[in-house]
Coordinates of C-alpha atoms in Angstrom, one line a residue:
Chain A
X10 CA 29.0 5.6 -32.7
X11 CA 27.4 5.6 -29.3
X12 CA 29.1 7.5 -26.6
X13 CA 29.7 4.5 -24.3
X14 CA 31.4 2.7 -27.2
X15 CA 33.4 5.7 -28.1
X16 CA 34.8 6.5 -24.7
X17 CA 37.0 3.5 -24.1
X18 CA 38.4 3.6 -27.6
X19 CA 40.9 6.5 -27.3
X20 CA 41.7 5.3 -23.7
X21 CA 42.8 1.9 -24.9
X22 CA 44.8 3.5 -27.7
X23 CA 46.6 5.7 -25.2
X24 CA 47.5 2.9 -23.0
X25 CA 48.9 0.5 -25.7
X26 CA 49.2 2.6 -28.8
X27 CA 52.0 0.6 -30.3
X28 CA 50.6 -2.9 -30.0
X29 CA 47.3 -1.9 -31.6
X30 CA 48.9 -0.2 -34.5
X31 CA 51.4 -3.0 -35.0
X32 CA 48.6 -5.5 -34.8
X33 CA 46.8 -3.8 -37.6
X34 CA 50.1 -3.6 -39.5
X35 CA 50.6 -7.3 -39.1
X36 CA 47.1 -7.9 -40.5
X37 CA 47.9 -5.6 -43.4
X38 CA 51.1 -7.4 -44.2
X39 CA 49.4 -10.8 -43.8
X40 CA 46.6 -10.0 -46.3
X41 CA 48.9 -8.6 -48.9
X42 CA 51.4 -11.4 -48.5
X43 CA 49.8 -14.1 -50.8
X44 CA 49.5 -11.5 -53.6
X45 CA 53.2 -10.5 -53.3
X46 CA 54.3 -14.1 -53.0
X47 CA 52.5 -15.2 -56.2
X48 CA 53.6 -12.1 -58.1
X49 CA 57.2 -12.5 -57.0
X50 CA 57.4 -16.2 -57.9
X51 CA 55.4 -16.2 -61.1
X52 CA 56.2 -12.7 -62.5
X53 CA 59.4 -11.2 -61.2
X54 CA 61.4 -14.4 -60.8
X55 CA 60.6 -15.4 -64.4
X56 CA 61.7 -11.9 -65.6
X57 CA 65.0 -12.1 -63.8
X58 CA 65.5 -15.6 -65.1
X59 CA 64.7 -14.5 -68.6
X60 CA 67.5 -12.0 -68.4
X61 CA 69.9 -14.7 -67.2
X62 CA 68.7 -17.3 -69.8
X63 CA 69.1 -14.7 -72.6
X64 CA 72.9 -14.9 -71.8
X65 CA 73.0 -18.7 -72.1
X66 CA 72.6 -21.5 -74.5
X67 CA 70.0 -23.9 -73.2
X68 CA 68.1 -26.8 -74.9
X69 CA 66.3 -28.2 -71.8
X70 CA 68.5 -31.3 -71.9
X71 CA 72.0 -30.1 -71.2
X72 CA 72.6 -27.5 -68.4
X73 CA 72.5 -23.9 -69.5
X74 CA 75.8 -22.7 -70.9
X75 CA 76.8 -19.1 -70.4
X76 CA 77.6 -17.4 -73.7
X77 CA 77.5 -13.7 -72.9
X78 CA 75.6 -11.5 -75.4
X79 CA 76.0 -14.0 -78.3
X80 CA 72.2 -14.5 -78.5
X81 CA 71.6 -10.8 -78.9
X82 CA 74.5 -10.3 -81.4
X83 CA 73.0 -13.3 -83.4
X84 CA 69.5 -11.9 -83.2
X85 CA 70.2 -8.5 -84.6
X86 CA 71.8 -10.1 -87.6
X87 CA 69.2 -12.8 -88.1
X88 CA 66.9 -11.9 -91.0
X89 CA 64.2 -14.2 -89.6
X90 CA 64.1 -12.3 -86.3
X91 CA 64.3 -8.9 -88.0
X92 CA 61.4 -10.0 -90.3
X93 CA 59.4 -11.1 -87.2
X94 CA 60.1 -7.8 -85.5
X95 CA 59.0 -6.0 -88.6
X96 CA 55.8 -8.1 -88.8
X97 CA 55.0 -7.3 -85.2
X98 CA 55.6 -3.6 -85.8
X99 CA 53.4 -3.6 -88.8
X100 CA 50.7 -5.4 -86.9
X101 CA 50.9 -3.0 -84.0
X102 CA 50.9 0.1 -86.2
X103 CA 48.1 -0.9 -88.4
X104 CA 45.9 -2.4 -85.8
X105 CA 46.3 0.5 -83.4
X106 CA 46.0 3.5 -85.7
X107 CA 42.6 2.7 -87.3
X108 CA 41.1 1.6 -84.0
X109 CA 41.6 5.1 -82.6
X110 CA 39.2 7.1 -84.9
X111 CA 36.9 4.1 -85.2
X112 CA 36.4 3.6 -81.5
X113 CA 36.2 7.3 -80.7
X114 CA 33.8 7.9 -83.6
X115 CA 31.5 5.1 -82.4
X116 CA 31.7 6.4 -78.8
X117 CA 30.7 9.9 -80.0
X118 CA 27.8 8.4 -81.9
X119 CA 26.6 6.5 -78.9
X120 CA 27.0 9.5 -76.5
X121 CA 23.5 10.8 -77.1
X122 CA 20.0 9.6 -76.5
X123 CA 19.1 7.1 -79.2
X124 CA 16.4 4.6 -80.0
X125 CA 17.5 1.1 -79.0
X126 CA 20.8 2.5 -77.8
X127 CA 21.6 -0.3 -75.3
X128 CA 20.8 -3.0 -77.8
X129 CA 22.9 -1.4 -80.5
X130 CA 25.8 -0.9 -78.1
X131 CA 25.6 -4.5 -76.9
X132 CA 25.6 -5.7 -80.5
X133 CA 28.7 -3.8 -81.4
X134 CA 30.3 -4.9 -78.2
X135 CA 29.9 -8.6 -79.1
X136 CA 33.4 -9.2 -80.6
X137 CA 34.9 -8.6 -77.2
X138 CA 32.9 -11.6 -76.0
X139 CA 34.2 -14.1 -78.6
X140 CA 37.1 -16.1 -77.4
X141 CA 40.3 -15.6 -79.4
X142 CA 40.5 -19.2 -80.5
X143 CA 36.9 -19.2 -81.7
X144 CA 37.6 -15.9 -83.5
X145 CA 40.5 -17.5 -85.3
X146 CA 38.4 -20.5 -86.4
X147 CA 35.4 -18.5 -87.5
X148 CA 37.5 -15.9 -89.5
X149 CA 39.5 -18.7 -91.1
X150 CA 36.3 -20.1 -92.4
X151 CA 35.1 -16.7 -93.6
X152 CA 38.4 -16.0 -95.3
X153 CA 38.2 -19.2 -97.5
X154 CA 38.6 -18.6 -101.2
X155 CA 34.9 -19.1 -101.8
X156 CA 33.9 -18.0 -98.3
X157 CA 31.5 -15.3 -97.3
X158 CA 33.9 -12.4 -97.3
X159 CA 35.0 -12.9 -100.9
X160 CA 31.3 -13.4 -101.9
X161 CA 30.4 -10.1 -100.4
X162 CA 33.4 -8.5 -102.1
X163 CA 32.1 -10.0 -105.3
X164 CA 28.8 -8.1 -104.9
X165 CA 30.9 -4.9 -104.9
X166 CA 32.7 -6.0 -108.0
X167 CA 36.0 -6.9 -106.2
X168 CA 37.9 -10.0 -107.3
X169 CA 38.3 -12.8 -104.7
X170 CA 41.3 -12.3 -102.5
X171 CA 43.5 -15.2 -101.4
X172 CA 43.5 -13.8 -97.8
X173 CA 45.4 -16.3 -95.7
X174 CA 47.0 -18.2 -98.5
X175 CA 49.0 -15.3 -99.9
X176 CA 51.9 -13.7 -98.0
X177 CA 50.8 -10.3 -99.4
X178 CA 47.4 -10.4 -97.7
X179 CA 47.7 -12.7 -94.8
X180 CA 49.0 -10.1 -92.3
X181 CA 46.2 -7.7 -93.4
X182 CA 43.7 -10.4 -92.8
X183 CA 45.0 -10.9 -89.3
X184 CA 45.1 -7.2 -88.7
X185 CA 41.5 -6.8 -89.7
X186 CA 40.4 -9.3 -87.0
X187 CA 42.5 -7.3 -84.5
X188 CA 40.6 -4.2 -85.4
X189 CA 37.2 -6.0 -85.3
X190 CA 37.9 -7.2 -81.8
X191 CA 39.7 -4.1 -80.4
X192 CA 37.3 -1.3 -81.6
X193 CA 34.3 -2.1 -79.4
X194 CA 36.6 -2.5 -76.4
X195 CA 38.1 0.9 -76.7
X196 CA 34.7 2.4 -77.7
X197 CA 33.5 1.5 -74.2
X198 CA 36.6 3.2 -72.6
X199 CA 36.0 6.3 -74.8
X200 CA 32.4 6.3 -73.9
X201 CA 33.2 6.4 -70.2
X202 CA 35.6 9.2 -70.9
X203 CA 33.0 11.2 -72.9
X204 CA 30.4 10.7 -70.1
X205 CA 32.8 12.2 -67.6
X206 CA 32.9 15.5 -69.5
X207 CA 30.5 17.9 -67.8
X208 CA 27.5 18.8 -70.0
X209 CA 27.9 22.5 -68.8
X210 CA 31.0 22.8 -71.0
X211 CA 28.9 22.0 -74.1
X212 CA 26.1 24.3 -73.0
X213 CA 28.5 27.1 -72.5
X214 CA 30.1 26.5 -75.9
X215 CA 26.6 26.5 -77.5
X216 CA 25.8 29.9 -75.8
X217 CA 29.0 31.2 -77.4
X218 CA 27.7 30.0 -80.8
X219 CA 30.0 27.1 -81.2
X220 CA 28.8 24.4 -83.5
X221 CA 29.1 20.6 -83.1
X222 CA 32.5 20.4 -84.8
X223 CA 33.9 23.4 -82.9
X224 CA 32.9 21.9 -79.6
X225 CA 34.3 18.5 -80.6
X226 CA 37.7 20.0 -81.5
X227 CA 37.9 22.5 -78.6
X228 CA 36.2 20.6 -75.8
X229 CA 35.9 16.9 -76.4
X230 CA 39.3 16.2 -77.9
X231 CA 41.4 18.2 -75.4
X232 CA 39.5 16.7 -72.5
X233 CA 39.8 13.2 -73.8
X234 CA 43.6 13.5 -74.2
X235 CA 44.4 11.3 -71.2
X236 CA 41.9 8.7 -72.3
X237 CA 43.2 8.7 -75.8
X238 CA 46.8 8.3 -74.6
X239 CA 45.6 5.4 -72.4
X240 CA 43.7 3.8 -75.3
X241 CA 46.8 4.0 -77.5
X242 CA 49.1 2.6 -74.9
X243 CA 46.7 -0.3 -73.9
X244 CA 46.1 -1.1 -77.5
X245 CA 49.8 -1.2 -78.4
X246 CA 50.5 -3.5 -75.5
X247 CA 47.6 -5.9 -76.5
X248 CA 48.8 -5.8 -80.2
X249 CA 52.4 -6.6 -79.2
X250 CA 51.1 -9.7 -77.4
X251 CA 48.9 -11.1 -80.2
X252 CA 49.5 -14.8 -80.5
X253 CA 46.5 -17.1 -80.7
X254 CA 45.0 -15.7 -83.9
X255 CA 48.1 -15.9 -86.1
X256 CA 49.2 -19.2 -84.7
X257 CA 45.9 -20.9 -85.4
X258 CA 45.0 -19.2 -88.6
X259 CA 48.4 -19.3 -90.4
X260 CA 51.0 -20.8 -88.1
X261 CA 53.0 -17.7 -88.9
X262 CA 52.9 -18.2 -92.6
X263 CA 52.6 -18.2 -95.5
X264 CA 56.4 -18.2 -95.3
X265 CA 56.9 -15.9 -92.4
X266 CA 54.3 -13.2 -93.3
X267 CA 52.4 -13.4 -90.0
X268 CA 55.1 -14.6 -87.6
X269 CA 54.7 -12.0 -84.9
X270 CA 57.3 -11.8 -82.2
X271 CA 55.4 -13.8 -79.5
X272 CA 54.8 -16.5 -82.0
X273 CA 58.4 -16.6 -83.0
X274 CA 59.4 -16.8 -79.3
X275 CA 57.0 -19.6 -78.7
X276 CA 58.3 -21.5 -81.8
X277 CA 62.0 -20.9 -80.9
X278 CA 61.4 -22.2 -77.3
X279 CA 58.9 -25.0 -77.7
X280 CA 59.5 -26.2 -81.2
X281 CA 63.2 -25.7 -81.6
X282 CA 64.0 -25.9 -77.9
X283 CA 66.4 -22.9 -78.0
X284 CA 65.5 -21.4 -74.7
X285 CA 68.4 -18.9 -74.5
X286 CA 67.6 -17.5 -77.9
X287 CA 63.9 -17.3 -77.1
X288 CA 64.7 -15.6 -73.8
X289 CA 66.8 -13.0 -75.7
X290 CA 63.8 -12.3 -78.0
X291 CA 61.7 -12.0 -74.9
X292 CA 64.0 -9.3 -73.6
X293 CA 63.4 -7.3 -76.9
X294 CA 59.6 -7.7 -76.5
X295 CA 59.9 -6.8 -72.8
X296 CA 61.6 -3.5 -73.7
X297 CA 58.8 -2.7 -76.1
X298 CA 56.0 -3.6 -73.7
X299 CA 57.8 -1.9 -70.8
X300 CA 58.0 1.5 -72.5
X301 CA 54.3 1.6 -73.1
X302 CA 53.3 0.0 -69.8
X303 CA 55.3 2.6 -68.0
X304 CA 53.2 5.3 -69.6
X305 CA 50.1 3.4 -68.6
X306 CA 51.2 3.0 -65.0
X307 CA 52.0 6.7 -64.9
X308 CA 48.6 7.6 -66.2
X309 CA 47.0 5.3 -63.6
X310 CA 48.8 6.9 -60.8
X311 CA 49.0 10.5 -62.0
X312 CA 48.4 13.1 -59.3
X313 CA 49.0 10.6 -56.6
X314 CA 51.8 10.6 -54.1
X315 CA 53.0 7.1 -53.5
X316 CA 54.1 6.7 -50.0
Chain B
X27 CA 26.1 31.2 -64.7
X28 CA 23.0 33.2 -63.8
X29 CA 23.3 35.3 -66.9
X30 CA 23.5 32.3 -69.1
X31 CA 20.5 30.7 -67.4
X32 CA 18.4 33.7 -68.1
X33 CA 19.4 34.3 -71.7
X34 CA 18.6 30.7 -72.8
X35 CA 14.8 30.7 -72.5
X36 CA 14.7 34.3 -73.8
X37 CA 16.5 33.2 -77.0
X38 CA 14.1 30.4 -77.5
X39 CA 11.1 32.6 -77.0
X40 CA 12.2 35.2 -79.5
X41 CA 12.8 32.7 -82.4
X42 CA 10.4 29.8 -82.2
X43 CA 10.8 28.8 -85.9
X44 CA 14.6 28.6 -85.6
X45 CA 14.3 26.3 -82.6
X46 CA 11.9 24.1 -84.5
X47 CA 14.2 24.0 -87.5
X48 CA 17.0 23.1 -85.1
X49 CA 14.9 20.3 -83.6
X50 CA 14.1 18.9 -87.0
X51 CA 17.7 19.0 -88.0
X52 CA 18.6 17.4 -84.7
X53 CA 16.0 14.6 -85.2
X54 CA 17.2 14.0 -88.7
X55 CA 20.7 13.7 -87.4
X56 CA 19.6 11.2 -84.9
X57 CA 17.9 9.1 -87.6
X58 CA 21.1 9.2 -89.7
X59 CA 23.1 8.2 -86.7
X60 CA 20.7 5.4 -85.8
X61 CA 20.8 4.0 -89.4
X62 CA 24.6 4.2 -89.4
X63 CA 24.8 2.3 -86.1
X64 CA 22.4 -0.4 -87.3
X65 CA 24.5 -0.9 -90.4
X66 CA 27.7 -1.1 -88.3
X67 CA 26.1 -3.4 -85.9
X68 CA 25.0 -5.8 -88.6
X69 CA 28.5 -5.8 -90.2
X70 CA 30.1 -6.4 -86.8
X71 CA 27.7 -9.2 -86.0
X72 CA 28.2 -11.0 -89.4
X73 CA 30.9 -13.4 -88.0
X74 CA 28.5 -14.4 -85.3
X75 CA 25.6 -15.0 -87.7
X76 CA 27.9 -16.8 -90.1
X77 CA 29.3 -19.0 -87.4
X78 CA 25.8 -20.0 -86.2
X79 CA 24.2 -20.4 -89.6
X80 CA 27.1 -22.4 -90.9
X81 CA 27.0 -24.8 -87.9
X82 CA 23.5 -25.7 -89.2
X83 CA 24.3 -25.9 -92.9
X84 CA 25.0 -29.2 -94.5
X85 CA 28.5 -29.6 -96.0
X86 CA 27.2 -29.6 -99.6
X87 CA 25.7 -26.2 -99.1
X88 CA 28.7 -24.8 -97.2
X89 CA 30.2 -22.8 -100.1
X90 CA 27.2 -23.0 -102.6
X91 CA 26.4 -20.0 -104.7
X92 CA 24.2 -18.1 -104.5
X93 CA 25.1 -17.9 -100.8
X94 CA 22.7 -19.7 -98.5
X95 CA 21.9 -17.2 -95.8
X96 CA 19.3 -19.4 -94.0
X97 CA 20.4 -23.0 -93.8
X98 CA 18.2 -25.4 -95.6
X99 CA 18.0 -28.3 -94.7
X100 CA 18.9 -27.6 -91.1
X101 CA 21.7 -29.8 -90.0
X102 CA 21.6 -30.2 -86.2
X103 CA 23.8 -33.3 -86.4
X104 CA 27.0 -31.3 -86.6
X105 CA 26.7 -30.5 -82.9
X106 CA 26.5 -34.1 -81.8
X107 CA 29.2 -35.2 -84.2
X108 CA 31.6 -32.5 -83.1
X109 CA 31.0 -33.1 -79.4
X110 CA 31.7 -36.8 -79.9
X111 CA 34.8 -36.4 -82.1
X112 CA 36.8 -35.3 -79.2
X113 CA 36.4 -35.2 -75.4
X114 CA 34.7 -31.8 -75.4
X115 CA 32.8 -32.6 -72.2
X116 CA 36.2 -32.8 -70.5
X117 CA 37.6 -29.7 -72.2
X118 CA 34.6 -27.7 -71.1
X119 CA 34.9 -29.0 -67.6
X120 CA 38.6 -28.2 -67.5
X121 CA 38.1 -24.7 -68.8
X122 CA 35.3 -24.1 -66.3
X123 CA 37.3 -25.3 -63.3
X124 CA 40.3 -23.2 -64.3
X125 CA 38.4 -20.1 -65.1
X126 CA 36.3 -20.3 -61.9
X127 CA 39.3 -21.0 -59.7
X128 CA 41.2 -18.1 -61.2
X129 CA 38.2 -15.8 -60.9
X130 CA 37.7 -16.7 -57.2
X131 CA 41.4 -16.3 -56.5
X132 CA 41.4 -12.8 -58.1
X133 CA 38.3 -11.7 -56.3
X134 CA 39.7 -12.6 -52.9
X135 CA 43.4 -11.8 -53.3
X136 CA 43.0 -8.6 -55.3
X137 CA 40.5 -7.2 -52.8
X138 CA 42.6 -8.3 -49.8
X139 CA 45.6 -6.6 -51.3
X140 CA 43.6 -3.5 -52.3
X141 CA 42.3 -3.3 -48.7
X142 CA 45.8 -3.6 -47.3
X143 CA 47.0 -0.8 -49.6
X144 CA 44.2 1.6 -48.8
X145 CA 43.2 1.3 -45.2
X146 CA 46.4 0.6 -43.3
X147 CA 49.6 2.5 -42.7
X148 CA 52.8 0.5 -42.7
X149 CA 56.3 0.7 -43.9
X150 CA 56.8 -0.3 -47.5
X151 CA 53.2 0.2 -48.6
X152 CA 54.1 2.5 -51.5
X153 CA 56.8 0.2 -52.6
X154 CA 54.5 -2.7 -52.6
X155 CA 52.0 -0.9 -54.6
X156 CA 54.6 0.1 -57.2
X157 CA 55.8 -3.5 -57.3
X158 CA 52.4 -4.9 -57.9
X159 CA 51.5 -2.3 -60.5
X160 CA 54.8 -3.0 -62.3
X161 CA 53.8 -6.6 -62.9
X162 CA 51.6 -5.2 -65.6
X163 CA 54.8 -4.7 -67.6
X164 CA 55.5 -8.4 -67.4
X165 CA 53.0 -10.2 -69.6
X166 CA 53.0 -13.9 -70.1
X167 CA 54.3 -13.5 -73.7
X168 CA 57.5 -12.0 -72.3
X169 CA 58.0 -14.4 -69.4
X170 CA 56.7 -17.6 -70.9
X171 CA 60.0 -19.4 -71.3
X172 CA 61.3 -19.0 -67.7
X173 CA 57.7 -19.4 -66.3
X174 CA 57.5 -22.7 -68.0
X175 CA 60.8 -23.7 -66.5
X176 CA 59.7 -22.7 -63.0
X177 CA 56.4 -24.6 -63.3
X178 CA 58.2 -27.6 -64.7
X179 CA 60.6 -27.4 -61.7
X180 CA 57.6 -27.5 -59.4
X181 CA 56.3 -30.6 -61.2
X182 CA 53.1 -28.7 -62.3
X183 CA 53.2 -29.6 -66.0
X184 CA 49.9 -31.2 -66.9
X185 CA 48.2 -30.2 -63.7
X186 CA 45.3 -27.9 -62.6
X187 CA 47.6 -26.1 -60.2
X188 CA 50.0 -25.3 -63.1
X189 CA 47.1 -23.8 -65.0
X190 CA 45.7 -21.9 -62.1
X191 CA 48.2 -20.8 -59.4
X192 CA 50.3 -18.4 -61.6
X193 CA 47.2 -16.4 -62.4
X194 CA 45.5 -16.4 -59.0
X195 CA 46.2 -12.7 -58.7
X196 CA 46.9 -10.0 -61.2
X197 CA 48.5 -6.5 -60.8
X198 CA 45.7 -4.8 -62.7
X199 CA 43.0 -6.4 -60.5
X200 CA 44.8 -5.2 -57.4
X201 CA 44.9 -1.7 -58.9
X202 CA 41.2 -1.8 -59.7
X203 CA 40.2 -2.8 -56.2
X204 CA 42.5 -0.3 -54.6
X205 CA 41.0 2.5 -56.6
X206 CA 37.6 1.5 -55.6
X207 CA 38.4 1.1 -51.9
X208 CA 39.9 4.5 -51.8
X209 CA 36.4 5.8 -51.7
X210 CA 35.3 3.8 -48.7
X211 CA 35.4 6.0 -45.6
X212 CA 37.9 5.1 -43.0
X213 CA 35.4 6.1 -40.3
X214 CA 33.2 3.2 -41.2
X215 CA 36.1 0.7 -40.5
X216 CA 37.2 2.5 -37.4
X217 CA 33.8 2.5 -35.8
X218 CA 33.5 -1.3 -36.6
X219 CA 36.8 -1.7 -34.8
X220 CA 35.5 0.2 -31.8
X221 CA 32.5 -2.1 -31.8
X222 CA 34.9 -4.9 -31.4
X223 CA 34.8 -6.6 -34.8
X224 CA 37.9 -8.5 -35.8
X225 CA 39.9 -7.2 -38.8
X226 CA 39.0 -10.2 -40.9
X227 CA 35.3 -9.8 -40.0
X228 CA 35.4 -6.1 -40.9
X229 CA 36.9 -7.0 -44.3
X230 CA 34.4 -9.7 -45.0
X231 CA 31.2 -8.1 -43.6
X232 CA 31.7 -4.4 -44.3
X233 CA 34.3 -3.8 -46.9
X234 CA 33.5 -6.6 -49.3
X235 CA 29.7 -5.9 -49.6
X236 CA 30.5 -2.2 -50.2
X237 CA 32.8 -3.2 -53.1
X238 CA 30.2 -5.3 -54.9
X239 CA 30.1 -3.4 -58.1
X240 CA 33.9 -3.5 -58.5
X241 CA 34.0 -7.1 -57.5
X242 CA 31.5 -8.1 -60.1
X243 CA 33.3 -6.1 -62.7
X244 CA 36.6 -7.7 -61.7
X245 CA 35.1 -11.2 -61.7
X246 CA 33.6 -10.9 -65.1
X247 CA 36.7 -9.4 -66.5
X248 CA 38.9 -12.1 -65.0
X249 CA 36.6 -14.9 -66.1
X250 CA 36.7 -13.7 -69.7
X251 CA 40.5 -13.6 -69.7
X252 CA 40.8 -17.0 -68.1
X253 CA 38.2 -18.6 -70.5
X254 CA 40.2 -17.1 -73.3
X255 CA 43.6 -18.3 -72.1
X256 CA 45.5 -20.1 -74.9
X257 CA 49.3 -19.7 -74.9
X258 CA 49.8 -20.9 -71.3
X259 CA 47.8 -24.2 -71.5
X260 CA 49.4 -24.7 -74.9
X261 CA 52.8 -24.7 -73.2
X262 CA 52.2 -26.8 -70.1
X263 CA 49.4 -29.2 -71.1
X264 CA 50.1 -32.2 -73.2
X265 CA 47.7 -34.7 -71.7
X266 CA 44.3 -34.9 -73.4
X267 CA 42.4 -35.2 -70.1
X268 CA 43.7 -31.7 -69.0
X269 CA 43.2 -29.8 -72.2
X270 CA 41.1 -26.7 -71.9
X271 CA 38.5 -25.7 -74.4
X272 CA 40.7 -23.4 -76.5
X273 CA 43.3 -26.2 -76.8
X274 CA 40.5 -28.6 -77.8
X275 CA 39.1 -26.3 -80.4
X276 CA 42.5 -25.6 -82.0
X277 CA 43.3 -29.3 -82.0
X278 CA 39.9 -30.0 -83.6
X279 CA 40.7 -27.4 -86.2
X280 CA 44.0 -29.0 -87.1
X281 CA 42.5 -32.5 -87.4
X282 CA 39.0 -31.8 -88.8
X283 CA 40.0 -28.6 -90.7
X284 CA 37.5 -29.0 -93.5
X285 CA 34.4 -30.2 -91.5
X286 CA 33.3 -26.6 -91.3
X287 CA 29.8 -27.5 -90.0
X288 CA 31.3 -29.3 -87.0
X289 CA 34.0 -26.7 -86.4
X290 CA 31.4 -23.9 -86.4
X291 CA 29.2 -26.0 -84.0
X292 CA 32.1 -26.2 -81.6
X293 CA 32.8 -22.5 -82.1
X294 CA 29.2 -21.7 -81.1
X295 CA 29.4 -23.9 -78.0
X296 CA 32.7 -22.3 -77.0
X297 CA 31.3 -18.8 -77.3
X298 CA 28.0 -19.6 -75.7
X299 CA 29.2 -19.4 -72.0
X300 CA 30.6 -15.9 -72.7
X301 CA 27.4 -14.8 -74.5
X302 CA 25.3 -16.0 -71.6
X303 CA 27.6 -14.3 -69.1
X304 CA 27.4 -11.1 -71.1
X305 CA 23.7 -11.4 -71.4
X306 CA 23.1 -11.6 -67.7
X307 CA 25.9 -9.4 -66.5
X308 CA 26.0 -6.8 -69.3
X309 CA 26.4 -3.9 -66.9
X310 CA 29.2 -5.5 -65.0
X311 CA 30.9 -6.5 -68.3
X312 CA 30.8 -3.0 -69.7
X313 CA 31.8 -1.4 -66.3
X314 CA 34.7 -3.9 -66.1
X315 CA 36.0 -2.6 -69.4
X316 CA 35.3 1.0 -68.6
X317 CA 37.1 0.5 -65.4
X318 CA 40.3 -0.3 -67.3
X319 CA 40.1 3.3 -68.4
X320 CA 40.8 6.3 -66.3
X321 CA 38.7 7.6 -63.4
X322 CA 37.5 11.2 -63.3

């Protein structure tokens, strides 16, 4: 700034360099402290406790009883748990894989000048805005035997589907909602990724006589690789955590057709009050989420040296 | 670069017909894309339209064939009936309080933490950042059992603090603010220091205003998540007076499961705040989502 203001600055620093630096460090510690405290108490502590609880038998009434790895041994032999894990895996796989081409395709379509572009983009974005519980209620209504979806299918000559009432279709009905909600979300992320690709690359490719497809395969896709990886990872994590929609729409049924892992954990803990077993299930879920989150965190911090 | 720049206009000059053909093909492509997107948008919006139109349909026309696209007669009553069936005023109020408190907490705490992580040198800074980031690996669905036990131990079951405090800050929010603050020049802060501004004042008067786009995006993003929160209130709230809107809606669904007009009316009302928020803060909304992607 002005010379007079600048002059005493370094002088003061030279006289008491430590105290000023440590004053600033104190401030830095102070402002990060509330964040650390909350995260330690409400994230890390529960995780540690989950590991401990998973080794116990605990019903909220009697004190926890240490039973070693019995919960885990039980779980891997429990057909209900294995079924739940399978349902979760199916949900994850089939709600993640279609979203990838759908959201990328939409993003590519939107990545050009277009009449009413903003309006259309906002319209397609709307599912992200609908609360999960509302979504569950509205889709349950649409999935009724004589509801709007079966009516529309009827126009196409397709017989009515029992959707939520049949264990063969219930999971697919839930997956469809997941896709409806996730696609616009990742479309936005892909769109941001697409817009970050310099137009020069495409111009240069055009000069070399490359067509639309060629530039898509040789420029767009390779440059979108980090974004694609991130979309997959985020989507897998979100899909592993799905809870409200199956709980409200089917309660995990019919039978156990839609009992995803978080729902089973919830029921084990808060309907059957088997906290130890629920914690052991959480550990399984944690391992799954952690694998993918780890990639996400690595993507977020790539090229950075963490000091 | 130069060579390319020169050849381009020449190429166009030598074959005007080809470029016109190209333009027509391109325009036709644009029309096809436009029509496709309109069709997709209509399909995507169907649940919204169906929710709204069904809220105004009378029960005898709810499943009538041929399908009644425009409700006739219009049944506004469903809104009043649904609102009175349960204490929805209270649920709305509770959801509002919780979502606003969580949003304010995140805006302040995430930016303070982000500021600390970017503009100061101290021991353990890298470790703290890694710790904060790694909480992204610990979603509620994994930690719900012990978190419930901790909150119960604190005596926070059936309380606002139980709904709010565990979510006052979020690892991803800190990450978002940190990334944004990396671009704020350190000189700006140093010169304010030389002018004698206190550290807190610098943060509040200089750093925060510069972060406005990121803050709005973070706020919108957090509000949406908080308004959507379901599993946690379900676990710790049993008192009716503390139910949030999602709890109220799911309860209403289980007790009035066949009154579709009223259920859809409540669904419309529960979505309305988000639609309004989206309408007024569209850019921030979309930026908030885009920011969950990668920079550069």
